[in-house]
Short mmCIF file of C-alpha atoms and ligand atoms in Angstrom, two decimals:
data_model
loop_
_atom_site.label_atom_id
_atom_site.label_comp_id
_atom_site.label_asym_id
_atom_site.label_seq_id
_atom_site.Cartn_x
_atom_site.Cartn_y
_atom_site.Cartn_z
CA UNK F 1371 3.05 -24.80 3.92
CA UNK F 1372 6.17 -23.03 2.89
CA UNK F 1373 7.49 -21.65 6.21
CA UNK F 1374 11.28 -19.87 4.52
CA UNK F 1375 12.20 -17.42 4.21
CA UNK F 1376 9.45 -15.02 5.22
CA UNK F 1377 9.67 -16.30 8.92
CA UNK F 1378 12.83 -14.53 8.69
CA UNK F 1379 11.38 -11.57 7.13
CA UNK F 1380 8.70 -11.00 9.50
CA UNK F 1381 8.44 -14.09 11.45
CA UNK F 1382 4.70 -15.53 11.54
CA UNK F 1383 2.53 -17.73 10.98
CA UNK F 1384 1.71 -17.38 7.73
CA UNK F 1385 3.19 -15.48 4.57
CA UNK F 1386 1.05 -12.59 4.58
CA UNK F 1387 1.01 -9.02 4.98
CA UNK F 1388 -1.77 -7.00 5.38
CA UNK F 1389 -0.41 -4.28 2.79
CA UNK F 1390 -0.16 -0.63 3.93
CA UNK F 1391 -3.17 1.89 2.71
CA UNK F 1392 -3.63 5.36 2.69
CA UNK F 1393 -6.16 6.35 4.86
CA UNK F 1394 -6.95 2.92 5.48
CA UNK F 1395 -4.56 0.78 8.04
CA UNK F 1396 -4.57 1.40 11.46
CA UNK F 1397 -3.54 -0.20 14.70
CA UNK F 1398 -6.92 -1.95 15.42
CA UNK F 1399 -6.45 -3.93 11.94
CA UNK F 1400 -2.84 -4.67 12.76
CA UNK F 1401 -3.43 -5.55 15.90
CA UNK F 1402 -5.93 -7.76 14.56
CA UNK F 1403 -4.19 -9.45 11.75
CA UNK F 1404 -1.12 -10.29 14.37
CA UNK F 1405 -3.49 -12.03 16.68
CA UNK F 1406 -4.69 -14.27 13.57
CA UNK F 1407 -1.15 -15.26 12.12
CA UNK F 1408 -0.37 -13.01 9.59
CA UNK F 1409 1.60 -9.20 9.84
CA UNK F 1410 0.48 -6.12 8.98
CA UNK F 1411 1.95 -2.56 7.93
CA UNK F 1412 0.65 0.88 8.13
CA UNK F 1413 1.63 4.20 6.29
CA UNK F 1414 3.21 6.77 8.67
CA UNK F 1415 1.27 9.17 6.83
CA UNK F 1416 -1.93 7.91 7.69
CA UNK F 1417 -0.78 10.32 11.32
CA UNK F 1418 -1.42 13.83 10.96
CA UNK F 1419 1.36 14.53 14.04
CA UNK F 1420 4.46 12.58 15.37
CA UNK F 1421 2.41 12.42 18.32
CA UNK F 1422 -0.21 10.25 16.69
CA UNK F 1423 2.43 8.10 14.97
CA UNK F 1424 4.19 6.86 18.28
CA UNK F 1425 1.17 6.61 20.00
CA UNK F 1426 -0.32 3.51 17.18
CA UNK F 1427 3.33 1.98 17.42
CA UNK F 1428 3.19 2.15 21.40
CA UNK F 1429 -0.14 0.68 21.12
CA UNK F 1430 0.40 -2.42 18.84
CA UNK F 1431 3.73 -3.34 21.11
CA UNK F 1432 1.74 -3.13 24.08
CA UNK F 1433 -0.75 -5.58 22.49
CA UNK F 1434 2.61 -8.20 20.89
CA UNK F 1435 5.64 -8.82 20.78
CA UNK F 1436 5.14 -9.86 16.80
CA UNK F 1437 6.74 -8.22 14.16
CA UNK F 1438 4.59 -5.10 12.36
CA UNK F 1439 5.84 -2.82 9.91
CA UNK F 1440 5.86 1.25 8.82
CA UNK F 1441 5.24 2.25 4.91
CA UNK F 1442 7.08 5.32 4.20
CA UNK F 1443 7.07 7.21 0.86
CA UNK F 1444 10.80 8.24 0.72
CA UNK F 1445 10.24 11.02 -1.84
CA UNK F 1446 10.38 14.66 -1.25
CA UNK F 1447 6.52 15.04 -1.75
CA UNK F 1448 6.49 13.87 1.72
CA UNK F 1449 7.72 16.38 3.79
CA UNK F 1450 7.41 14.85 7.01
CA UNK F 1451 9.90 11.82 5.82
CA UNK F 1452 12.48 12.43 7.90
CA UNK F 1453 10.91 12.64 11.10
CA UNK F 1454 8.65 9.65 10.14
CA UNK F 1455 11.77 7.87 9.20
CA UNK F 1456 13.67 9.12 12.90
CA UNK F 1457 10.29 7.93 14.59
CA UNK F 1458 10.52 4.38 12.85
CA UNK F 1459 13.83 4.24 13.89
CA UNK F 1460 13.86 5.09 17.83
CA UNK F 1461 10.81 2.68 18.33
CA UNK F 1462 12.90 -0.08 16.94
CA UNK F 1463 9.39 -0.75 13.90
CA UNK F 1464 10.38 -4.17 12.44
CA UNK F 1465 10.40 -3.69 9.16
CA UNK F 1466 9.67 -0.65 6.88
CA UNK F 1467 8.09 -0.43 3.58
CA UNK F 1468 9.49 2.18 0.89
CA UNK F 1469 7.42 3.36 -1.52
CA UNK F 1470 7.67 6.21 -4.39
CA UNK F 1471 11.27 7.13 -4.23
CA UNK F 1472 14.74 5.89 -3.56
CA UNK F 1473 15.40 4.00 -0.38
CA UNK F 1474 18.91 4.56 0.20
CA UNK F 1475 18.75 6.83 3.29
CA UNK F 1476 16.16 4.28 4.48
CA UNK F 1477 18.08 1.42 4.36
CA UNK F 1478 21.66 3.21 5.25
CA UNK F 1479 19.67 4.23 8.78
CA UNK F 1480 17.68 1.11 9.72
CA UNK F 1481 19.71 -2.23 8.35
CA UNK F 1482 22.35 -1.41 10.41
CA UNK F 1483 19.71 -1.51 13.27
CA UNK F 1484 17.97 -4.83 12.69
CA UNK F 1485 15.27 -2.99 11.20
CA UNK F 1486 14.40 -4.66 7.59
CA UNK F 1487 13.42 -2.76 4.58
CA UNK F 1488 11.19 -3.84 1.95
CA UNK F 1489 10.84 -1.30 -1.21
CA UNK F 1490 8.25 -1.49 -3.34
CA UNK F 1491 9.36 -2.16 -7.15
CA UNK F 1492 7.19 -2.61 -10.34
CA UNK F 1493 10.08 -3.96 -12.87
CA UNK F 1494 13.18 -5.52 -13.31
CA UNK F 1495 15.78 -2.53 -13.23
CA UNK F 1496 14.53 -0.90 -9.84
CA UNK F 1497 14.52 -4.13 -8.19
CA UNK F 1498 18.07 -4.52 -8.85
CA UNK F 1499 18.62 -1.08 -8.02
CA UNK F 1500 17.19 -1.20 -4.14
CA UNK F 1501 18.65 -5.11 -4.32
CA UNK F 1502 22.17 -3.45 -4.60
CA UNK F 1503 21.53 -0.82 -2.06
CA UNK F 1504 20.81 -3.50 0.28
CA UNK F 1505 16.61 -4.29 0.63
CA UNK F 1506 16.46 -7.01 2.47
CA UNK F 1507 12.96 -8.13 0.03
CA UNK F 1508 11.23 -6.47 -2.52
CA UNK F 1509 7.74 -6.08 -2.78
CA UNK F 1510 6.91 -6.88 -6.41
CA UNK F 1511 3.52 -4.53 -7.42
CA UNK F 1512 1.76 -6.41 -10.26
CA UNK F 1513 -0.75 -4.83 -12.67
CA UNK F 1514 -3.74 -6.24 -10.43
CA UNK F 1515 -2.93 -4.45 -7.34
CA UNK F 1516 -4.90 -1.85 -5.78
CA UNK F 1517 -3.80 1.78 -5.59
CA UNK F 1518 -1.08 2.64 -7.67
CA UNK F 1519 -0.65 -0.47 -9.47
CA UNK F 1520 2.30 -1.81 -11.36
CA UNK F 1521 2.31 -2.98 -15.67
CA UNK F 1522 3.46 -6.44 -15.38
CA UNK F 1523 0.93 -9.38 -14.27
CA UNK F 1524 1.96 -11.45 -11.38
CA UNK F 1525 2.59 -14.68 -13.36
CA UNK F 1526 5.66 -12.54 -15.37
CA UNK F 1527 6.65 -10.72 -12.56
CA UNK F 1528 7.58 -12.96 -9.54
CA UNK F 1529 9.08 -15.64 -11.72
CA UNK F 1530 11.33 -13.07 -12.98
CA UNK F 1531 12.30 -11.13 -10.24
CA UNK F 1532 12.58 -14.54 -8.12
CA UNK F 1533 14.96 -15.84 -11.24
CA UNK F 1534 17.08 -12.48 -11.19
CA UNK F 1535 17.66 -11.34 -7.31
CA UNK F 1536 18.68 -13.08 -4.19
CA UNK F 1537 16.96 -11.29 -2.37
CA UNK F 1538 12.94 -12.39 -1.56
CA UNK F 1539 10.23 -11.43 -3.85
CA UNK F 1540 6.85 -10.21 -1.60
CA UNK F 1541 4.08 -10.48 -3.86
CA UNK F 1542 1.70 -7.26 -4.42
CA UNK F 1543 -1.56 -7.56 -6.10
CA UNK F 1544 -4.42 -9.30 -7.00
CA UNK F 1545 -4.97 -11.80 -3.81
CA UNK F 1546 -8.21 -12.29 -2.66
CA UNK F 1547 -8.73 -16.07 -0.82
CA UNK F 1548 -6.48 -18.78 -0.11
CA UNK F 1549 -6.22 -20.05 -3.66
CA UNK F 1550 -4.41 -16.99 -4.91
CA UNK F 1551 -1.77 -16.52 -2.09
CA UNK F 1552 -0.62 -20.45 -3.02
CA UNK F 1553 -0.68 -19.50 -6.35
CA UNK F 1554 1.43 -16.50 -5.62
CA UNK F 1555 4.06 -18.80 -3.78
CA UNK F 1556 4.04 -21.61 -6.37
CA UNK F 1557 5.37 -18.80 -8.97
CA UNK F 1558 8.55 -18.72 -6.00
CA UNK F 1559 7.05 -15.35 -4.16
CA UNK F 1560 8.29 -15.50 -0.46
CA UNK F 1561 5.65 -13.78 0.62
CA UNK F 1562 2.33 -12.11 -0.55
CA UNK F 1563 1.01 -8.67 0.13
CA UNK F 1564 -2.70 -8.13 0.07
CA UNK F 1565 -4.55 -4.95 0.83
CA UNK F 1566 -8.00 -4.37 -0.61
CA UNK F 1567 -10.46 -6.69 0.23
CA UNK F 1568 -9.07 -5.13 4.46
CA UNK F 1569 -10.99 -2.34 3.07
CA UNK F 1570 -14.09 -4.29 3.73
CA UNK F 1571 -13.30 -5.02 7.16
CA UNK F 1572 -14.98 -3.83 10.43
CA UNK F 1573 -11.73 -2.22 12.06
CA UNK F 1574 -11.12 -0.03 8.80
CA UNK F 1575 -12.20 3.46 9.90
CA UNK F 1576 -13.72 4.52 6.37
CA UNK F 1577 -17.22 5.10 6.03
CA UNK F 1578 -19.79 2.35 5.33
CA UNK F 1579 -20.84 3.40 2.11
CA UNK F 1580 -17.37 2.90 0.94
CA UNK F 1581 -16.98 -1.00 2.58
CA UNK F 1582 -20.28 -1.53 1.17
CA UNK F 1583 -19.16 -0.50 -2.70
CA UNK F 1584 -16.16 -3.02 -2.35
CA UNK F 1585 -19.45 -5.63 -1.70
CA UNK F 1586 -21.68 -4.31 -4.26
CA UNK F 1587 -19.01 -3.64 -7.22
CA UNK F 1588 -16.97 -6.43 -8.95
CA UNK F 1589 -13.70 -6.77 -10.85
CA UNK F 1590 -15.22 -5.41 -13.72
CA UNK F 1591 -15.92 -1.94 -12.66
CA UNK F 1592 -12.52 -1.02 -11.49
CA UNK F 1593 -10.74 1.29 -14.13
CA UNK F 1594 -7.20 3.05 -13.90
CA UNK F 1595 -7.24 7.09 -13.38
CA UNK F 1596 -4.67 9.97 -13.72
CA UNK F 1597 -6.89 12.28 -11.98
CA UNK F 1598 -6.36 11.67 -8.54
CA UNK F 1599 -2.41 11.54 -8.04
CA UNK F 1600 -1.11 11.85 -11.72
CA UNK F 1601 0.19 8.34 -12.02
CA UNK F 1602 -2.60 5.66 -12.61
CA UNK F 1603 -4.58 4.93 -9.41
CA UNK F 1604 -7.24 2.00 -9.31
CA UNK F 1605 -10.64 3.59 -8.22
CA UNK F 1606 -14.28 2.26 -8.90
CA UNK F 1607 -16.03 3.68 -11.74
CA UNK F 1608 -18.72 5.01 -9.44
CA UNK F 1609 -21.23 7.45 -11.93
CA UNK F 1610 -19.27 10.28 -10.24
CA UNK F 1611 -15.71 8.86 -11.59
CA UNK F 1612 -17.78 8.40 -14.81
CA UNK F 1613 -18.73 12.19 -14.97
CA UNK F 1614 -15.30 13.49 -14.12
CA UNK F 1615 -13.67 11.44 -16.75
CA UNK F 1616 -10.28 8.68 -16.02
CA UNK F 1617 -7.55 11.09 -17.90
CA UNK F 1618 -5.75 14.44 -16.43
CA UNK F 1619 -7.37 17.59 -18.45
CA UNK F 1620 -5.37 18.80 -21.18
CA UNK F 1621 -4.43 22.16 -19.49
CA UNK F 1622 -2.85 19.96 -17.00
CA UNK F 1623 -1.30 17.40 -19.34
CA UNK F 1624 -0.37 20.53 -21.45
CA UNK F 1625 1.36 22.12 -18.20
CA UNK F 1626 3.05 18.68 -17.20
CA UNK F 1627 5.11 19.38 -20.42
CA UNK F 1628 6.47 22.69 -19.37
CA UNK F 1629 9.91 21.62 -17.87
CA UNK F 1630 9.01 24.30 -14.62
CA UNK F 1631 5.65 23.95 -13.82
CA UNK F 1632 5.97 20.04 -13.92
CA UNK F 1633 6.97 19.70 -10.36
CA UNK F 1634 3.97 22.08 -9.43
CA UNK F 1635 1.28 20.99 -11.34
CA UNK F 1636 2.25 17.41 -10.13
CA UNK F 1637 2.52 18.15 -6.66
CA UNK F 1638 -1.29 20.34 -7.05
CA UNK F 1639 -2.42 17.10 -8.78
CA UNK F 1640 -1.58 14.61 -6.25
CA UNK F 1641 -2.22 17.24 -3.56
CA UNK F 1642 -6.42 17.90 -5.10
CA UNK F 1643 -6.41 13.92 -5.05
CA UNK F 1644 -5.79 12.99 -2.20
CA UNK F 1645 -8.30 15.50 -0.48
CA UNK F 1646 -10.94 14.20 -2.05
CA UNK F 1647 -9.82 10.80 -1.76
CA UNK F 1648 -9.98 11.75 2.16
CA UNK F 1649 -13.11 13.35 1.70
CA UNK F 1650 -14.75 10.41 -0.07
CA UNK F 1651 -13.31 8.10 2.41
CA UNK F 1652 -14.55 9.15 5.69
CA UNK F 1653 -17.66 11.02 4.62
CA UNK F 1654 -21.11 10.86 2.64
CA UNK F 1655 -20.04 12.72 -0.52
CA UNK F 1656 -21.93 12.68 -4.03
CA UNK F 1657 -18.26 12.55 -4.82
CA UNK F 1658 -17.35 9.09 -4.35
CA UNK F 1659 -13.35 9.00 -5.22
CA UNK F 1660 -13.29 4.73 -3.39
CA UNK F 1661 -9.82 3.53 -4.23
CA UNK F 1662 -9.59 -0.39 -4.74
CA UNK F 1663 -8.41 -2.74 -7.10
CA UNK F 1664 -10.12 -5.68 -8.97
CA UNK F 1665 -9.63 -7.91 -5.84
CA UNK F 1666 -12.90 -6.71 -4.96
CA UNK F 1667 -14.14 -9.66 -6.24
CA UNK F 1668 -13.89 -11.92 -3.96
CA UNK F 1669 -15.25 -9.33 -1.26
CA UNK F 1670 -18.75 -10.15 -0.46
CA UNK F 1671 -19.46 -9.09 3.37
CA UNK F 1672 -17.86 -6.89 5.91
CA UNK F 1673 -16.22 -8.79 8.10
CA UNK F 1674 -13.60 -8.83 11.28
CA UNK F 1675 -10.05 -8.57 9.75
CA UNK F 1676 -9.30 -11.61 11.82
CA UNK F 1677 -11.90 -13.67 9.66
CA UNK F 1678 -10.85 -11.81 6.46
CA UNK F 1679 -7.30 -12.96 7.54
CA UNK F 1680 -8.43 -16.66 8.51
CA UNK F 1681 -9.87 -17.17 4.70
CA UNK F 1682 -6.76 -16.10 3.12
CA UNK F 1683 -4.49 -18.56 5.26
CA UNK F 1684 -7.28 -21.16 5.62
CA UNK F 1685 -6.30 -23.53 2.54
CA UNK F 1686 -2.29 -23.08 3.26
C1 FMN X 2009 -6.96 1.98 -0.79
C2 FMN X 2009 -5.50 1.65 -1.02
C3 FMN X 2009 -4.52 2.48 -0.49
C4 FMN X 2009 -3.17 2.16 -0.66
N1 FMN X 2009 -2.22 2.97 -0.09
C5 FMN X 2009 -0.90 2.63 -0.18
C6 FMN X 2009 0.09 3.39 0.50
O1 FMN X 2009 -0.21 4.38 1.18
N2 FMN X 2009 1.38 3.00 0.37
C7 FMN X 2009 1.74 1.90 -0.36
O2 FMN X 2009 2.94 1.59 -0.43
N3 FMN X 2009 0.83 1.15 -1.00
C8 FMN X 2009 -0.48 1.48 -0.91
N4 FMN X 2009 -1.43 0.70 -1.52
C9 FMN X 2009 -1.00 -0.55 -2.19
C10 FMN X 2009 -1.02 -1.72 -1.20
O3 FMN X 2009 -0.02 -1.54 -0.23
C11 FMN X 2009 -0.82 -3.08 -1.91
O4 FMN X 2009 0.32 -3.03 -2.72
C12 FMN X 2009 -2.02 -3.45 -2.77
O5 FMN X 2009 -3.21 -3.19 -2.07
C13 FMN X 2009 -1.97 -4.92 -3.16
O6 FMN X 2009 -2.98 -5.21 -4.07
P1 FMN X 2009 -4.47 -5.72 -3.64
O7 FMN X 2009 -5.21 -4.47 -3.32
O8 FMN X 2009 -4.97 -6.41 -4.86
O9 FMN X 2009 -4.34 -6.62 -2.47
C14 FMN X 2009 -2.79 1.00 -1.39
C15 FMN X 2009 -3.80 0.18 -1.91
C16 FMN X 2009 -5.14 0.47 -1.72
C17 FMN X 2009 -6.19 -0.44 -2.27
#
């Protein structure tokens, strides 16, 4: 088993990350996945106060001394970034994940501290972008993530990446058992970052209905919307994202144009999203909105995220 250099990244076990979801990750699954070897990350959002936020961190030191990690989006559609980012900082998080935005204030405030940063990238050109602002890794999103997926497949994107930056290359997408993370690492990944089939999990605090449809639907019934946040989400083609249609409606592809209203109409979009993601999520809703991505596949119980976490690192 390759054991460099994600032990220096984040130091376990195993080179695995439970990736951070929306709405998803919480302390009880991180918690969980530290006991069993591999790390875990959660997005600061997923706190509606500061309060809440300091309280999970407190919680998951209290429980280990292993390394965890914060996802923050660093662009201004988060509003509550800077606190979030002040928060990270004064508990002394591990390592943070950047997502949707540039990461220089990010790294500028924690590397200095110890505190590694990890930015999400989909392609070449960003990679060396947050590579020359300092990221200590990159996390590489491939076209078979969940959420908002990247273009490139895995097999063209690590190789490339790993072949271009010195920095190392966390893989994003696509890993369901033990078969696929070693797959992931053969193509030179460091490390691989796997978040959908922890939807399925008993610690995950969405409704059953929703860890049941990641049992009940397969690969084949995940498709790619611009409905929920304007850039291409991976949701299951349930009959009610059938009826609502996959593609933004043309008064709001038609405002999108208008140089002004852009910035609104994007922010509305991603705002009306993610509501009734949340809805869908946590509640029984004729509405089901279930982001996931074609990992489901190998999903076929509910299970502890401990044993979720033991067949991913089982075969390694
Ligand atoms: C339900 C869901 C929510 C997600 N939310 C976030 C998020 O808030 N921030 C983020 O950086 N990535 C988010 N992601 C992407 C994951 O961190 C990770 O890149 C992805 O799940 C890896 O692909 P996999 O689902 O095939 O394992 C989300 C993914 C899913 C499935």
């Amino acid at each position: 088993m390759s054991t460099s250099p994600h032990t220096s990244l984040f130091n376990t076990t195993y080179p695995i990350i439970m990736a951070p979801m929306f709405l998803i990750s919480n302390a009880a699954m991180v918690k969980a996945a530290l006991d069993h070897g591999i790390t875990g990350a959660i997005p600061a959002l997923n706190y509606r106060t500061d309060e809440e936020f300091r309280t999970a961190i407190d919680e998951i030191r209290a429980h280990t001394d292993k390394a965890f990690g914060i996802n923050l989006i660093v662009n201004k559609s988060n509003v509550k970034y800077k606190k979030q980012l002040q928060t990270c900082i004064e508990k002394r998080v591990d390592f943070i994940i950047t997502s949707l935005g540039s990461p220089e204030e990010c790294i500028n405030a924690a590397k200095p501290l110890g505190i590694k940063v990890f930015c999400d990238v989909i392609d070449l050109k960003y990679a060396l972008k947050v590579q020359a602002l300092g990221a200590d890794a990159v996390i590489a999103v491939n076209a078979e993530a969940g959420g908002h997926c990247g273009n490139m497949s895995g097999k063209d994107l690590i190789p490339m990446l790993v072949e271009a930056l010195d920095i190392p290359v966390i893989s994003a997408g696509g890993v369901s058992e033990s078969a696929d993370v070693k797959k992931a690492l053969a193509l030179g990944a460091a490390a691989v970052s796997v978040g959908t089939v922890f939807i399925a999990s008993d610690e995950s605090p969405v409704s059953s209905d929703y860890k049941q449809a990641l049992v009940d639907y397969s690969a084949k019934d995940i498709v790619l919307t611009t409905k929920m946040s304007g850039s291409h989400l991976t949701v299951i083609n349930t009959p009610y994202v059938q009826s609502i249609g996959t593609e933004a409606s043309w008064l709001e592809r038609l405002m999108k144009r208008n140089k002004w209203l852009k910035k609104y109409i994007k922010m509305f979009i991603a705002l009306r999203g993610m509501k009734a993601i949340e809805n869908a999520a946590n509640k029984a809703t004729y509405k089901t909105v279930w982001v996931a991505g074609p990992s489901i596949e190998g999903v076929h119980s509910i299970d502890p995220v401990g044993a979720i976490a033991d067949r991913l690192t089982s075969d390694l």
